[in-house]
Short mmCIF file of N, CA and C in Angstrom, two decimals:
data_model
loop_
_atom_site.label_atom_id
_atom_site.label_comp_id
_atom_site.label_asym_id
_atom_site.label_seq_id
_atom_site.Cartn_x
_atom_site.Cartn_y
_atom_site.Cartn_z
N UNK A 1 0.72 -1.10 -0.20
CA UNK A 1 -0.19 0.14 0.16
C UNK A 1 1.43 1.55 -0.07
N UNK A 2 0.56 2.66 -0.64
CA UNK A 2 1.05 3.39 -0.90
C UNK A 2 1.05 4.39 0.10
N UNK A 3 1.46 5.19 0.72
CA UNK A 3 1.42 6.36 2.20
C UNK A 3 1.84 7.61 1.01
N UNK A 4 0.16 8.76 1.26
CA UNK A 4 1.28 9.77 1.01
C UNK A 4 0.70 10.62 1.84
N UNK A 5 1.37 11.97 1.96
CA UNK A 5 0.95 12.83 3.35
C UNK A 5 1.14 13.88 2.95
N UNK A 6 0.84 15.17 3.24
CA UNK A 6 0.98 16.48 2.60
C UNK A 6 0.54 16.98 3.77
N UNK A 7 1.08 18.21 3.79
CA UNK A 7 1.70 19.22 4.69
C UNK A 7 1.60 21.21 3.72
N UNK A 8 1.11 21.87 4.36
CA UNK A 8 1.33 22.78 4.26
C UNK A 8 2.51 23.91 4.94
N UNK A 9 2.85 24.54 4.61
CA UNK A 9 4.23 25.31 5.06
C UNK A 9 3.67 26.96 4.65
N UNK A 10 3.19 27.68 5.44
CA UNK A 10 2.82 28.93 5.21
C UNK A 10 4.19 30.44 4.60
N UNK A 11 4.82 29.84 3.77
CA UNK A 11 6.29 30.75 4.48
C UNK A 11 7.23 29.72 3.43
N UNK A 12 7.94 30.18 2.98
CA UNK A 12 9.74 29.64 2.79
C UNK A 12 10.80 29.67 3.82
N UNK A 13 10.76 30.57 4.92
CA UNK A 13 11.69 30.75 6.32
C UNK A 13 11.99 28.94 6.59
N UNK A 14 13.04 28.95 6.81
CA UNK A 14 14.08 27.92 7.03
C UNK A 14 13.26 26.87 8.18
N UNK A 15 12.91 27.73 9.05
CA UNK A 15 12.18 27.07 10.29
C UNK A 15 10.96 26.94 10.14
N UNK A 16 10.17 27.81 9.31
CA UNK A 16 8.40 26.78 8.97
C UNK A 16 8.57 25.24 8.19
N UNK A 17 9.51 25.82 6.94
CA UNK A 17 9.70 24.09 6.42
C UNK A 17 10.30 23.22 6.90
N UNK A 18 11.45 23.37 7.80
CA UNK A 18 11.70 22.69 8.52
C UNK A 18 10.36 22.07 9.88
N UNK A 19 9.60 22.96 10.31
CA UNK A 19 8.99 22.28 11.07
C UNK A 19 7.40 21.57 9.88
N UNK A 20 7.28 22.07 8.61
CA UNK A 20 6.95 21.42 7.37
C UNK A 20 6.89 20.30 7.81
N UNK A 21 8.38 19.56 7.49
CA UNK A 21 8.93 18.53 7.16
C UNK A 21 8.72 17.38 8.00
N UNK A 22 9.07 17.95 9.60
CA UNK A 22 9.08 17.30 10.61
C UNK A 22 7.87 16.79 10.99
N UNK A 23 6.85 17.35 10.87
CA UNK A 23 5.20 16.68 10.80
C UNK A 23 4.82 15.51 9.38
N UNK A 24 5.23 16.60 8.38
CA UNK A 24 4.84 15.41 7.68
C UNK A 24 5.66 14.18 7.66
N UNK A 25 6.98 13.73 7.86
CA UNK A 25 7.59 12.87 8.03
C UNK A 25 6.97 11.36 9.55
N UNK A 26 6.56 13.04 10.03
CA UNK A 26 5.85 11.47 11.82
C UNK A 26 4.90 11.37 10.84
N UNK A 27 3.75 11.75 9.80
CA UNK A 27 2.69 10.96 9.13
C UNK A 27 2.84 10.10 8.76
N UNK A 28 4.41 9.95 7.91
CA UNK A 28 4.87 8.62 7.58
C UNK A 28 5.47 7.76 8.12
N UNK A 29 5.80 7.88 9.79
CA UNK A 29 6.11 7.25 10.43
C UNK A 29 7.40 7.55 11.01
N UNK A 30 7.68 8.78 10.55
CA UNK A 30 9.33 9.69 11.40
C UNK A 30 10.39 8.63 10.25
N UNK A 31 11.69 9.42 10.24
CA UNK A 31 12.45 9.71 9.63
C UNK A 31 13.70 8.16 9.48
N UNK A 32 13.09 7.89 10.96
CA UNK A 32 14.33 6.55 11.07
C UNK A 32 13.44 5.21 10.60
N UNK A 33 12.35 5.57 10.26
CA UNK A 33 11.84 4.29 9.60
C UNK A 33 12.09 4.34 8.08
N UNK A 34 13.27 5.03 7.58
CA UNK A 34 13.25 5.20 6.55
C UNK A 34 14.91 4.79 5.67
N UNK A 35 15.61 5.66 7.30
CA UNK A 35 16.81 6.20 7.13
C UNK A 35 17.47 5.57 8.09
N UNK A 36 18.87 4.96 8.17
CA UNK A 36 19.76 4.66 9.33
C UNK A 36 20.81 5.45 9.44
N UNK A 37 21.32 5.38 10.69
CA UNK A 37 22.38 6.24 11.02
C UNK A 37 23.84 5.84 10.16
N UNK A 38 24.48 7.00 9.59
CA UNK A 38 25.35 6.71 9.05
C UNK A 38 24.65 7.49 7.81
N UNK A 39 23.58 6.97 6.74
CA UNK A 39 23.38 7.22 5.34
C UNK A 39 23.29 8.86 5.59
N UNK A 40 23.61 9.05 3.86
CA UNK A 40 22.41 10.58 3.50
C UNK A 40 22.23 10.80 2.68
N UNK A 41 21.23 11.52 2.84
CA UNK A 41 19.62 11.61 1.94
C UNK A 41 19.81 13.44 1.30
N UNK A 42 18.78 12.99 0.11
CA UNK A 42 18.16 14.18 -0.13
C UNK A 42 16.84 14.53 -0.13
N UNK A 43 15.94 15.38 0.23
CA UNK A 43 14.52 15.34 0.52
C UNK A 43 14.29 16.45 -0.32
N UNK A 44 13.37 16.68 -0.91
CA UNK A 44 13.32 17.31 -1.87
C UNK A 44 11.93 18.03 -2.05
N UNK A 45 11.16 19.16 -0.40
CA UNK A 45 9.83 19.15 -0.97
C UNK A 45 9.92 19.78 -2.24
N UNK A 46 8.21 19.57 -2.71
CA UNK A 46 7.81 19.92 -3.89
C UNK A 46 7.16 21.67 -3.31
N UNK A 47 7.49 23.26 -3.64
CA UNK A 47 6.94 23.81 -2.71
C UNK A 47 6.45 25.39 -3.94
N UNK A 48 4.64 24.81 -3.70
CA UNK A 48 4.24 25.26 -4.50
C UNK A 48 3.60 26.99 -4.26
N UNK A 49 3.23 27.87 -4.59
CA UNK A 49 2.75 29.06 -4.46
C UNK A 49 0.90 29.29 -4.95
N UNK A 50 0.38 29.72 -3.95
CA UNK A 50 -1.14 30.24 -4.82
C UNK A 50 -1.05 31.53 -5.98
N UNK A 51 -1.63 30.86 -6.99
CA UNK A 51 -1.44 32.31 -8.07
C UNK A 51 -2.64 32.19 -8.85
N UNK A 52 -2.87 33.12 -9.43
CA UNK A 52 -4.39 33.64 -9.98
C UNK A 52 -4.86 32.35 -10.97
N UNK A 53 -5.95 31.80 -10.82
CA UNK A 53 -6.63 31.41 -12.42
C UNK A 53 -5.74 31.55 -13.62
N UNK A 54 -5.89 30.69 -14.29
CA UNK A 54 -4.93 30.85 -15.36
C UNK A 54 -3.17 30.99 -15.81
N UNK A 55 -2.87 31.59 -14.70
CA UNK A 55 -1.32 31.34 -14.21
C UNK A 55 -0.80 29.69 -13.89
N UNK A 56 0.89 30.04 -14.16
CA UNK A 56 1.09 28.84 -14.12
C UNK A 56 1.89 29.05 -13.08
N UNK A 57 1.88 27.60 -12.12
CA UNK A 57 2.74 27.29 -11.13
C UNK A 57 3.73 26.40 -11.77
N UNK A 58 4.87 27.22 -10.68
CA UNK A 58 6.31 25.92 -10.83
C UNK A 58 7.11 26.01 -9.91
N UNK A 59 7.44 24.67 -9.07
CA UNK A 59 8.11 25.24 -8.20
C UNK A 59 9.34 25.62 -7.53
N UNK A 60 9.28 26.31 -6.87
CA UNK A 60 10.35 28.13 -6.24
C UNK A 60 11.57 26.77 -6.53
N UNK A 61 12.37 27.94 -7.67
CA UNK A 61 13.74 27.29 -7.65
C UNK A 61 14.89 27.48 -6.19
#
């Protein structure tokens, strides 16, 4: 079974994003469920913002 979790962060402030990522990973069983001590990983959040209807939305660079 596939699990999906979504958490909203109201800004790109690093502390806000870190808190949102911590909450998101908690919904999926925590970071330690997927990553062992000593492993290096990159987590790329898909960060979007709301825009007027008809405008394109791309991930934040």
